[in-house]
């Protein structure tokens, strides 16, 4: 009997050890944050004809489950679920897609079992979607946008590591309350000031002068800056009951500019015009009459700059007080358009809208 007894004791001890190990894994899994990946398309979901195809591939061909399966390491940093919200090349992004995405994000973040969200997205309009969500997400929980400059089929594809970093960031307590973030190329950028600066290289996303927020390195995010402008939980914009956004268009300033495009957009019903002027938002004599006529019709005019960096100062290159125009501050034209669209869902008062451009 003692012999049998000895073995049964060893078996019980081994079973207990396994049970404790499983419990520790389960405990660890329970401790991992719950991150939902919302897939929308883009190069990160793209495929090319060969491993050296880094341009001229097809975006938006791979579904969210395959994106997740391609990075098994995700399971070490978060409890991940995937949803395919839509599947597009992001040059085709639209107000309708934005509203669908923002509403889905807010529903998910209101759930106690969702700790953070990652949105996989084409890089062409990623900065715009990020800023739209920065102004419409009603939560402090992390929302991280991520894309890829190379398709998953390419040598040194950047999608998998970008996705891993984005999920790790969205699962981090350090990312709470920081606004909508962009995780690309091991860097953390804020939605308001990041832009795509190169047509095709992996280091394309930059915040040239106002500065990126930090890095992701060695499985950990490191923040060095925070955004000073209002965002997410502090936003006054609410899209929960909105199905369309006001039409706001952008006109470009250049030497010998032709006001025909501006006149056509106003005639087509634009409620706001972003003038992406040369220099400090300068207005050519050839377009100023069209802008003032549009303003008289009630169209909101924002003076932005095509330059890319710096402040467009109120009453700098034009008498905004007299013309009743709004100055874009440091927002680039495509982001100024987003803020003006949302502002027009709240007010048509140009002074209120100027306040918004100094707040967000
Ligand atoms: N068609 C572009 C887009 O979906 C590809 C660029 C990319 O995703 O990197 O934005």
mmCIF file of C-alpha atoms and ligand atoms in Angstrom:
data_model
loop_
_atom_site.group_PDB
_atom_site.id
_atom_site.type_symbol
_atom_site.label_atom_id
_atom_site.label_comp_id
_atom_site.label_asym_id
_atom_site.label_seq_id
_atom_site.Cartn_x
_atom_site.Cartn_y
_atom_site.Cartn_z
ATOM 1 C CA UNK A 1 0.000 0.000 0.000
ATOM 2 C CA UNK A 2 2.777 2.516 0.893
ATOM 3 C CA UNK A 3 4.113 2.234 -2.703
ATOM 4 C CA UNK A 4 0.670 2.995 -4.193
ATOM 5 C CA UNK A 5 0.156 5.717 -1.618
ATOM 6 C CA UNK A 6 3.486 7.366 -2.602
ATOM 7 C CA UNK A 7 2.488 7.564 -6.272
ATOM 8 C CA UNK A 8 -1.015 8.876 -5.542
ATOM 9 C CA UNK A 9 0.464 11.673 -3.418
ATOM 10 C CA UNK A 10 2.850 12.621 -6.269
ATOM 11 C CA UNK A 11 -0.085 12.577 -8.695
ATOM 12 C CA UNK A 12 -2.161 14.826 -6.459
ATOM 13 C CA UNK A 13 0.776 17.226 -6.087
ATOM 14 C CA UNK A 14 1.285 17.289 -9.880
ATOM 15 C CA UNK A 15 -2.412 17.936 -10.472
ATOM 16 C CA UNK A 16 -2.386 20.714 -7.871
ATOM 17 C CA UNK A 17 0.660 22.295 -9.564
ATOM 18 C CA UNK A 18 -1.105 22.186 -12.955
ATOM 19 C CA UNK A 19 -4.245 23.682 -11.475
ATOM 20 C CA UNK A 20 -2.224 26.505 -9.893
ATOM 21 C CA UNK A 21 -0.409 27.113 -13.195
ATOM 22 C CA UNK A 22 -3.691 27.265 -15.106
ATOM 23 C CA UNK A 23 -5.133 29.538 -12.466
ATOM 24 C CA UNK A 24 -2.131 31.839 -12.772
ATOM 25 C CA UNK A 25 -2.493 31.927 -16.568
ATOM 26 C CA UNK A 26 -6.219 32.542 -16.202
ATOM 27 C CA UNK A 27 -5.466 35.202 -13.644
ATOM 28 C CA UNK A 28 -2.937 36.790 -15.964
ATOM 29 C CA UNK A 29 -5.419 36.615 -18.844
ATOM 30 C CA UNK A 30 -8.043 38.210 -16.610
ATOM 31 C CA UNK A 31 -5.573 41.009 -15.811
ATOM 32 C CA UNK A 32 -5.019 41.755 -19.552
ATOM 33 C CA UNK A 33 -7.056 44.701 -20.825
ATOM 34 C CA UNK A 34 -9.965 44.073 -23.199
ATOM 35 C CA UNK A 35 -9.175 45.739 -26.531
ATOM 36 C CA UNK A 36 -11.546 45.763 -29.497
ATOM 37 C CA UNK A 37 -9.991 46.137 -32.945
ATOM 38 C CA UNK A 38 -12.288 47.938 -35.393
ATOM 39 C CA UNK A 39 -11.055 47.279 -38.943
ATOM 40 C CA UNK A 40 -11.859 49.715 -41.758
ATOM 41 C CA UNK A 41 -9.471 48.666 -44.580
ATOM 42 C CA UNK A 42 -6.353 50.339 -45.971
ATOM 43 C CA UNK A 43 -2.880 49.051 -46.731
ATOM 44 C CA UNK A 44 -2.627 47.343 -43.336
ATOM 45 C CA UNK A 45 -5.308 45.070 -44.833
ATOM 46 C CA UNK A 46 -3.724 45.152 -48.258
ATOM 47 C CA UNK A 47 -1.957 42.629 -50.471
ATOM 48 C CA UNK A 48 0.513 42.957 -53.301
ATOM 49 C CA UNK A 49 1.491 40.764 -56.264
ATOM 50 C CA UNK A 50 4.948 40.025 -54.826
ATOM 51 C CA UNK A 51 7.062 40.497 -51.700
ATOM 52 C CA UNK A 52 8.715 43.499 -53.283
ATOM 53 C CA UNK A 53 5.456 45.244 -54.196
ATOM 54 C CA UNK A 54 5.387 48.287 -51.922
ATOM 55 C CA UNK A 55 3.335 50.513 -54.228
ATOM 56 C CA UNK A 56 0.635 49.571 -56.691
ATOM 57 C CA UNK A 57 -0.864 46.881 -54.390
ATOM 58 C CA UNK A 58 -4.547 46.462 -53.473
ATOM 59 C CA UNK A 59 -5.697 47.975 -50.180
ATOM 60 C CA UNK A 60 -8.604 46.679 -48.092
ATOM 61 C CA UNK A 61 -8.539 42.979 -49.046
ATOM 62 C CA UNK A 62 -7.759 41.226 -45.718
ATOM 63 C CA UNK A 63 -10.388 40.835 -42.973
ATOM 64 C CA UNK A 64 -9.934 41.666 -39.305
ATOM 65 C CA UNK A 65 -9.702 38.023 -38.142
ATOM 66 C CA UNK A 66 -6.760 37.418 -40.505
ATOM 67 C CA UNK A 67 -5.083 40.631 -39.311
ATOM 68 C CA UNK A 68 -5.352 39.369 -35.724
ATOM 69 C CA UNK A 69 -4.268 35.824 -36.615
ATOM 70 C CA UNK A 70 -1.150 37.216 -38.313
ATOM 71 C CA UNK A 71 0.025 38.647 -34.959
ATOM 72 C CA UNK A 72 -0.378 35.913 -32.293
ATOM 73 C CA UNK A 73 1.717 38.069 -29.925
ATOM 74 C CA UNK A 74 -1.367 40.261 -29.447
ATOM 75 C CA UNK A 75 -2.647 37.681 -26.942
ATOM 76 C CA UNK A 76 0.275 38.507 -24.641
ATOM 77 C CA UNK A 77 -0.693 42.171 -24.297
ATOM 78 C CA UNK A 78 -4.506 42.205 -24.411
ATOM 79 C CA UNK A 79 -7.708 40.189 -24.634
ATOM 80 C CA UNK A 80 -8.478 41.066 -28.275
ATOM 81 C CA UNK A 81 -11.767 40.996 -30.185
ATOM 82 C CA UNK A 82 -12.193 42.089 -33.824
ATOM 83 C CA UNK A 83 -14.994 43.814 -35.748
ATOM 84 C CA UNK A 84 -15.001 44.650 -39.458
ATOM 85 C CA UNK A 85 -16.809 48.006 -39.399
ATOM 86 C CA UNK A 86 -16.236 48.519 -43.139
ATOM 87 C CA UNK A 87 -13.539 47.634 -45.693
ATOM 88 C CA UNK A 88 -12.324 50.558 -47.825
ATOM 89 C CA UNK A 89 -9.258 52.236 -49.199
ATOM 90 C CA UNK A 90 -9.249 55.342 -47.042
ATOM 91 C CA UNK A 91 -9.210 57.834 -49.923
ATOM 92 C CA UNK A 92 -12.879 56.831 -50.067
ATOM 93 C CA UNK A 93 -13.572 57.813 -46.446
ATOM 94 C CA UNK A 94 -16.826 59.742 -46.047
ATOM 95 C CA UNK A 95 -18.920 61.598 -43.479
ATOM 96 C CA UNK A 96 -21.222 58.555 -43.315
ATOM 97 C CA UNK A 97 -18.321 56.225 -42.496
ATOM 98 C CA UNK A 98 -17.056 58.681 -39.864
ATOM 99 C CA UNK A 99 -20.449 58.867 -38.186
ATOM 100 C CA UNK A 100 -20.809 55.069 -38.226
ATOM 101 C CA UNK A 101 -17.346 54.667 -36.706
ATOM 102 C CA UNK A 102 -17.769 57.357 -34.026
ATOM 103 C CA UNK A 103 -21.139 55.940 -32.934
ATOM 104 C CA UNK A 104 -19.719 52.385 -32.740
ATOM 105 C CA UNK A 105 -16.700 53.584 -30.739
ATOM 106 C CA UNK A 106 -18.909 55.403 -28.230
ATOM 107 C CA UNK A 107 -21.216 52.403 -27.792
ATOM 108 C CA UNK A 108 -18.245 50.087 -27.186
ATOM 109 C CA UNK A 109 -16.401 52.435 -24.820
ATOM 110 C CA UNK A 110 -19.546 52.797 -22.712
ATOM 111 C CA UNK A 111 -19.326 49.044 -22.036
ATOM 112 C CA UNK A 112 -17.425 48.092 -18.848
ATOM 113 C CA UNK A 113 -15.898 45.092 -20.645
ATOM 114 C CA UNK A 114 -14.110 47.286 -23.219
ATOM 115 C CA UNK A 115 -10.927 49.008 -21.971
ATOM 116 C CA UNK A 116 -9.620 50.404 -25.238
ATOM 117 C CA UNK A 117 -10.094 50.463 -28.989
ATOM 118 C CA UNK A 118 -7.711 50.113 -31.925
ATOM 119 C CA UNK A 119 -8.848 51.222 -35.361
ATOM 120 C CA UNK A 120 -6.995 49.810 -38.378
ATOM 121 C CA UNK A 121 -7.227 52.335 -41.201
ATOM 122 C CA UNK A 122 -5.765 53.414 -44.527
ATOM 123 C CA UNK A 123 -3.034 55.991 -44.078
ATOM 124 C CA UNK A 124 -4.299 58.448 -46.713
ATOM 125 C CA UNK A 125 -7.013 59.909 -44.459
ATOM 126 C CA UNK A 126 -5.960 58.387 -41.138
ATOM 127 C CA UNK A 127 -5.082 61.803 -39.664
ATOM 128 C CA UNK A 128 -8.557 63.095 -40.533
ATOM 129 C CA UNK A 129 -10.431 60.178 -38.970
ATOM 130 C CA UNK A 130 -8.208 60.457 -35.905
ATOM 131 C CA UNK A 131 -9.061 64.144 -35.491
ATOM 132 C CA UNK A 132 -12.776 63.572 -36.136
ATOM 133 C CA UNK A 133 -12.783 60.967 -33.348
ATOM 134 C CA UNK A 134 -10.675 63.261 -31.133
ATOM 135 C CA UNK A 135 -13.642 65.667 -31.281
ATOM 136 C CA UNK A 136 -16.482 63.117 -31.016
ATOM 137 C CA UNK A 137 -15.393 60.251 -28.716
ATOM 138 C CA UNK A 138 -17.085 60.697 -25.305
ATOM 139 C CA UNK A 139 -14.629 58.704 -23.184
ATOM 140 C CA UNK A 140 -11.155 58.898 -21.626
ATOM 141 C CA UNK A 141 -10.467 55.275 -22.591
ATOM 142 C CA UNK A 142 -7.670 54.869 -25.179
ATOM 143 C CA UNK A 143 -8.561 55.011 -28.873
ATOM 144 C CA UNK A 144 -5.572 54.295 -31.128
ATOM 145 C CA UNK A 145 -5.505 54.517 -34.921
ATOM 146 C CA UNK A 146 -2.982 52.440 -36.849
ATOM 147 C CA UNK A 147 -2.125 51.794 -40.455
ATOM 148 C CA UNK A 148 0.701 50.515 -42.595
ATOM 149 C CA UNK A 149 2.793 52.003 -45.356
ATOM 150 C CA UNK A 150 3.473 48.542 -46.852
ATOM 151 C CA UNK A 151 1.003 45.688 -47.483
ATOM 152 C CA UNK A 152 1.264 42.533 -45.373
ATOM 153 C CA UNK A 153 2.669 40.652 -48.367
ATOM 154 C CA UNK A 154 5.736 42.920 -48.641
ATOM 155 C CA UNK A 155 9.243 42.336 -47.294
ATOM 156 C CA UNK A 156 9.543 44.150 -43.933
ATOM 157 C CA UNK A 157 5.834 44.867 -43.840
ATOM 158 C CA UNK A 158 5.189 47.407 -41.084
ATOM 159 C CA UNK A 159 1.562 46.438 -40.432
ATOM 160 C CA UNK A 160 2.080 43.599 -37.932
ATOM 161 C CA UNK A 161 4.434 45.523 -35.619
ATOM 162 C CA UNK A 162 2.298 48.667 -35.944
ATOM 163 C CA UNK A 163 -0.789 46.633 -34.968
ATOM 164 C CA UNK A 164 1.039 45.034 -32.031
ATOM 165 C CA UNK A 165 2.195 48.461 -30.807
ATOM 166 C CA UNK A 166 -1.276 49.943 -31.226
ATOM 167 C CA UNK A 167 -2.926 47.166 -29.180
ATOM 168 C CA UNK A 168 -0.232 47.429 -26.519
ATOM 169 C CA UNK A 169 -0.826 51.193 -26.340
ATOM 170 C CA UNK A 170 -4.624 50.844 -26.218
ATOM 171 C CA UNK A 171 -4.219 48.335 -23.364
ATOM 172 C CA UNK A 172 -2.018 50.701 -21.358
ATOM 173 C CA UNK A 173 -3.250 52.800 -18.437
ATOM 174 C CA UNK A 174 -0.699 55.425 -19.572
ATOM 175 C CA UNK A 175 -2.829 56.083 -22.670
ATOM 176 C CA UNK A 176 -5.983 56.891 -20.666
ATOM 177 C CA UNK A 177 -7.105 60.514 -21.009
ATOM 178 C CA UNK A 178 -4.492 61.381 -23.670
ATOM 179 C CA UNK A 179 -7.014 61.880 -26.512
ATOM 180 C CA UNK A 180 -7.150 59.862 -29.721
ATOM 181 C CA UNK A 181 -3.679 58.573 -30.555
ATOM 182 C CA UNK A 182 -1.892 57.396 -33.702
ATOM 183 C CA UNK A 183 0.653 54.576 -33.374
ATOM 184 C CA UNK A 184 2.956 54.300 -36.380
ATOM 185 C CA UNK A 185 6.641 53.457 -36.797
ATOM 186 C CA UNK A 186 7.189 52.876 -33.023
ATOM 187 C CA UNK A 187 5.957 56.427 -32.335
ATOM 188 C CA UNK A 188 2.924 57.845 -30.515
ATOM 189 C CA UNK A 189 1.299 60.901 -32.106
ATOM 190 C CA UNK A 190 -1.653 63.024 -31.014
ATOM 191 C CA UNK A 191 -4.631 63.131 -33.389
ATOM 192 C CA UNK A 192 -4.728 66.946 -33.595
ATOM 193 C CA UNK A 193 -1.226 67.616 -34.910
ATOM 194 C CA UNK A 194 -0.046 64.448 -36.714
ATOM 195 C CA UNK A 195 0.004 64.284 -40.497
ATOM 196 C CA UNK A 196 1.120 61.952 -43.262
ATOM 197 C CA UNK A 197 4.263 63.645 -44.583
ATOM 198 C CA UNK A 198 5.549 61.126 -47.163
ATOM 199 C CA UNK A 199 3.671 59.323 -49.917
ATOM 200 C CA UNK A 200 5.216 55.887 -49.283
ATOM 201 C CA UNK A 201 7.965 55.518 -46.623
ATOM 202 C CA UNK A 202 7.340 53.798 -43.222
ATOM 203 C CA UNK A 203 8.334 56.972 -41.309
ATOM 204 C CA UNK A 204 5.621 58.988 -43.071
ATOM 205 C CA UNK A 205 3.609 59.999 -39.967
ATOM 206 C CA UNK A 206 5.137 62.990 -38.222
ATOM 207 C CA UNK A 207 4.190 65.893 -35.955
ATOM 208 C CA UNK A 208 6.903 68.138 -37.371
ATOM 209 C CA UNK A 209 7.003 71.182 -35.066
ATOM 210 C CA UNK A 210 4.459 70.669 -32.282
ATOM 211 C CA UNK A 211 6.000 67.268 -31.511
ATOM 212 C CA UNK A 212 4.927 63.664 -31.209
ATOM 213 C CA UNK A 213 3.780 62.491 -27.770
ATOM 214 C CA UNK A 214 6.177 59.573 -27.251
ATOM 215 C CA UNK A 215 7.510 56.188 -28.301
ATOM 216 C CA UNK A 216 6.620 52.532 -27.999
ATOM 217 C CA UNK A 217 9.716 50.528 -27.212
ATOM 218 C CA UNK A 218 10.388 47.161 -25.556
ATOM 219 C CA UNK A 219 6.674 46.394 -25.187
ATOM 220 C CA UNK A 220 6.005 49.652 -23.327
ATOM 221 C CA UNK A 221 4.682 53.109 -24.224
ATOM 222 C CA UNK A 222 6.729 56.146 -23.133
ATOM 223 C CA UNK A 223 4.934 59.515 -23.072
ATOM 224 C CA UNK A 224 6.938 62.776 -23.080
ATOM 225 C CA UNK A 225 4.204 65.236 -24.050
ATOM 226 C CA UNK A 226 0.445 65.656 -23.780
ATOM 227 C CA UNK A 227 -1.955 67.642 -25.999
ATOM 228 C CA UNK A 228 -2.897 71.054 -24.564
ATOM 229 C CA UNK A 229 -6.166 71.278 -26.524
ATOM 230 C CA UNK A 230 -9.624 69.935 -25.562
ATOM 231 C CA UNK A 231 -10.520 66.470 -26.821
ATOM 232 C CA UNK A 232 -12.671 63.336 -26.285
ATOM 233 C CA UNK A 233 -14.406 63.446 -22.902
ATOM 234 C CA UNK A 234 -14.168 67.274 -22.834
ATOM 235 C CA UNK A 235 -15.710 67.771 -26.273
ATOM 236 C CA UNK A 236 -18.888 69.831 -26.766
ATOM 237 C CA UNK A 237 -19.705 67.972 -30.000
ATOM 238 C CA UNK A 238 -22.226 65.137 -29.972
ATOM 239 C CA UNK A 239 -22.831 63.086 -33.115
ATOM 240 C CA UNK A 240 -25.043 60.433 -31.476
ATOM 241 C CA UNK A 241 -28.178 61.893 -33.083
ATOM 242 C CA UNK A 242 -26.583 63.192 -36.309
ATOM 243 C CA UNK A 243 -26.882 61.354 -39.630
ATOM 244 C CA UNK A 244 -25.270 63.979 -41.899
ATOM 245 C CA UNK A 245 -22.630 66.664 -41.510
ATOM 246 C CA UNK A 246 -22.724 70.187 -43.025
ATOM 247 C CA UNK A 247 -20.947 70.506 -46.396
ATOM 248 C CA UNK A 248 -17.565 72.170 -45.904
ATOM 249 C CA UNK A 249 -15.076 72.332 -48.776
ATOM 250 C CA UNK A 250 -11.446 73.373 -49.185
ATOM 251 C CA UNK A 251 -10.035 75.716 -51.825
ATOM 252 C CA UNK A 252 -6.315 75.970 -52.448
ATOM 253 C CA UNK A 253 -4.361 79.209 -52.782
ATOM 254 C CA UNK A 254 -1.598 79.496 -55.451
ATOM 255 C CA UNK A 255 -0.054 82.009 -57.817
ATOM 256 C CA UNK A 256 -2.580 83.422 -60.301
ATOM 257 C CA UNK A 257 -5.394 81.620 -58.470
ATOM 258 C CA UNK A 258 -8.747 81.163 -60.220
ATOM 259 C CA UNK A 259 -11.889 81.794 -58.071
ATOM 260 C CA UNK A 260 -14.076 79.555 -60.276
ATOM 261 C CA UNK A 261 -13.732 76.520 -58.006
ATOM 262 C CA UNK A 262 -14.642 78.569 -54.928
ATOM 263 C CA UNK A 263 -17.685 80.056 -56.652
ATOM 264 C CA UNK A 264 -18.812 76.609 -57.813
ATOM 265 C CA UNK A 265 -18.536 75.102 -54.319
ATOM 266 C CA UNK A 266 -20.552 77.946 -52.806
ATOM 267 C CA UNK A 267 -23.158 77.580 -55.571
ATOM 268 C CA UNK A 268 -23.277 73.842 -54.806
ATOM 269 C CA UNK A 269 -24.373 74.615 -51.244
ATOM 270 C CA UNK A 270 -21.201 74.675 -49.149
ATOM 271 C CA UNK A 271 -22.010 75.882 -45.630
ATOM 272 C CA UNK A 272 -18.325 76.513 -44.933
ATOM 273 C CA UNK A 273 -15.171 77.122 -46.934
ATOM 274 C CA UNK A 274 -11.624 76.448 -45.759
ATOM 275 C CA UNK A 275 -9.269 78.684 -47.705
ATOM 276 C CA UNK A 276 -5.856 76.951 -47.722
ATOM 277 C CA UNK A 277 -3.954 80.114 -48.476
ATOM 278 C CA UNK A 278 -0.338 80.732 -49.347
ATOM 279 C CA UNK A 279 1.899 81.808 -46.465
ATOM 280 C CA UNK A 280 0.106 82.983 -43.346
ATOM 281 C CA UNK A 281 -3.286 82.303 -44.910
ATOM 282 C CA UNK A 282 -2.982 85.174 -47.390
ATOM 283 C CA UNK A 283 -5.977 85.988 -49.639
ATOM 284 C CA UNK A 284 -5.235 86.879 -53.288
ATOM 285 C CA UNK A 285 -7.086 89.934 -54.626
ATOM 286 C CA UNK A 286 -8.609 87.599 -57.238
ATOM 287 C CA UNK A 287 -10.490 85.491 -54.634
ATOM 288 C CA UNK A 288 -11.315 87.995 -51.892
ATOM 289 C CA UNK A 289 -14.485 89.292 -53.630
ATOM 290 C CA UNK A 290 -15.786 85.691 -53.935
ATOM 291 C CA UNK A 291 -15.016 85.007 -50.270
ATOM 292 C CA UNK A 292 -16.731 88.150 -49.053
ATOM 293 C CA UNK A 293 -19.749 87.450 -51.281
ATOM 294 C CA UNK A 294 -19.958 83.922 -49.856
ATOM 295 C CA UNK A 295 -19.751 85.305 -46.313
ATOM 296 C CA UNK A 296 -22.619 87.688 -47.089
ATOM 297 C CA UNK A 297 -24.648 84.600 -48.133
ATOM 298 C CA UNK A 298 -23.969 83.103 -44.674
ATOM 299 C CA UNK A 299 -21.131 80.778 -45.653
ATOM 300 C CA UNK A 300 -18.540 80.479 -42.846
ATOM 301 C CA UNK A 301 -15.023 81.271 -44.091
ATOM 302 C CA UNK A 302 -11.917 79.932 -42.335
ATOM 303 C CA UNK A 303 -8.476 81.182 -43.277
ATOM 304 C CA UNK A 304 -6.005 78.280 -43.128
ATOM 305 C CA UNK A 305 -2.621 77.812 -44.746
ATOM 306 C CA UNK A 306 -1.207 75.378 -47.311
ATOM 307 C CA UNK A 307 2.213 75.740 -45.616
ATOM 308 C CA UNK A 308 1.706 72.926 -43.089
ATOM 309 C CA UNK A 309 3.262 74.390 -39.938
ATOM 310 C CA UNK A 310 2.747 77.548 -37.874
ATOM 311 C CA UNK A 311 -0.094 79.741 -36.640
ATOM 312 C CA UNK A 312 -2.537 81.417 -39.043
ATOM 313 C CA UNK A 313 -2.965 84.539 -36.928
ATOM 314 C CA UNK A 314 -6.340 86.302 -36.684
ATOM 315 C CA UNK A 315 -6.174 89.740 -38.374
ATOM 316 C CA UNK A 316 -2.685 88.875 -39.676
ATOM 317 C CA UNK A 317 -2.783 88.695 -43.482
ATOM 318 C CA UNK A 318 -6.451 89.772 -43.613
ATOM 319 C CA UNK A 319 -8.799 91.875 -41.479
ATOM 320 C CA UNK A 320 -10.827 88.972 -40.072
ATOM 321 C CA UNK A 321 -12.722 91.289 -37.728
ATOM 322 C CA UNK A 322 -13.943 93.349 -40.695
ATOM 323 C CA UNK A 323 -14.478 90.386 -43.068
ATOM 324 C CA UNK A 324 -16.049 88.253 -40.286
ATOM 325 C CA UNK A 325 -13.716 85.357 -41.138
ATOM 326 C CA UNK A 326 -12.259 82.770 -38.749
ATOM 327 C CA UNK A 327 -8.516 82.058 -38.409
ATOM 328 C CA UNK A 328 -7.527 78.360 -38.350
ATOM 329 C CA UNK A 329 -4.750 78.768 -35.750
ATOM 330 C CA UNK A 330 -2.400 75.761 -36.324
ATOM 331 C CA UNK A 331 -4.886 73.296 -37.837
ATOM 332 C CA UNK A 332 -4.011 72.161 -41.362
ATOM 333 C CA UNK A 333 -6.776 72.657 -43.952
ATOM 334 C CA UNK A 334 -8.113 69.095 -43.833
ATOM 335 C CA UNK A 335 -8.421 69.221 -40.029
ATOM 336 C CA UNK A 336 -9.806 72.766 -40.021
ATOM 337 C CA UNK A 337 -12.535 71.382 -42.297
ATOM 338 C CA UNK A 338 -13.424 68.721 -39.702
ATOM 339 C CA UNK A 339 -13.623 71.209 -36.853
ATOM 340 C CA UNK A 340 -15.739 73.607 -38.925
ATOM 341 C CA UNK A 341 -18.142 70.800 -39.931
ATOM 342 C CA UNK A 342 -18.672 69.873 -36.277
ATOM 343 C CA UNK A 343 -18.814 73.539 -35.189
ATOM 344 C CA UNK A 344 -21.624 74.127 -37.703
ATOM 345 C CA UNK A 345 -23.653 71.369 -36.043
ATOM 346 C CA UNK A 346 -23.666 73.634 -32.941
ATOM 347 C CA UNK A 347 -23.661 77.242 -34.185
ATOM 348 C CA UNK A 348 -23.213 79.597 -37.163
ATOM 349 C CA UNK A 349 -21.850 82.369 -34.924
ATOM 350 C CA UNK A 350 -18.361 83.168 -36.222
ATOM 351 C CA UNK A 351 -17.155 84.382 -32.818
ATOM 352 C CA UNK A 352 -18.230 81.116 -31.172
ATOM 353 C CA UNK A 353 -16.508 79.210 -33.971
ATOM 354 C CA UNK A 354 -13.293 81.204 -33.539
ATOM 355 C CA UNK A 355 -13.384 80.224 -29.858
ATOM 356 C CA UNK A 356 -13.644 76.592 -30.905
ATOM 357 C CA UNK A 357 -10.574 76.952 -33.120
ATOM 358 C CA UNK A 358 -8.656 78.259 -30.105
ATOM 359 C CA UNK A 359 -9.989 75.461 -27.848
ATOM 360 C CA UNK A 360 -9.672 72.235 -29.837
HETATM 361 N N1 LIG B 1 -5.296 53.534 -50.558
HETATM 362 C C1 LIG B 1 -4.540 54.024 -49.426
HETATM 363 C C2 LIG B 1 -5.417 54.032 -48.160
HETATM 364 O O1 LIG B 1 -6.218 53.103 -47.993
HETATM 365 C C3 LIG B 1 -3.348 53.157 -49.184
HETATM 366 C C4 LIG B 1 -2.407 53.823 -48.246
HETATM 367 C C5 LIG B 1 -2.296 53.099 -46.916
HETATM 368 O O2 LIG B 1 -3.281 52.597 -46.339
HETATM 369 O O3 LIG B 1 -1.159 53.121 -46.414
HETATM 370 O O4 LIG B 1 -5.262 54.954 -47.362
#
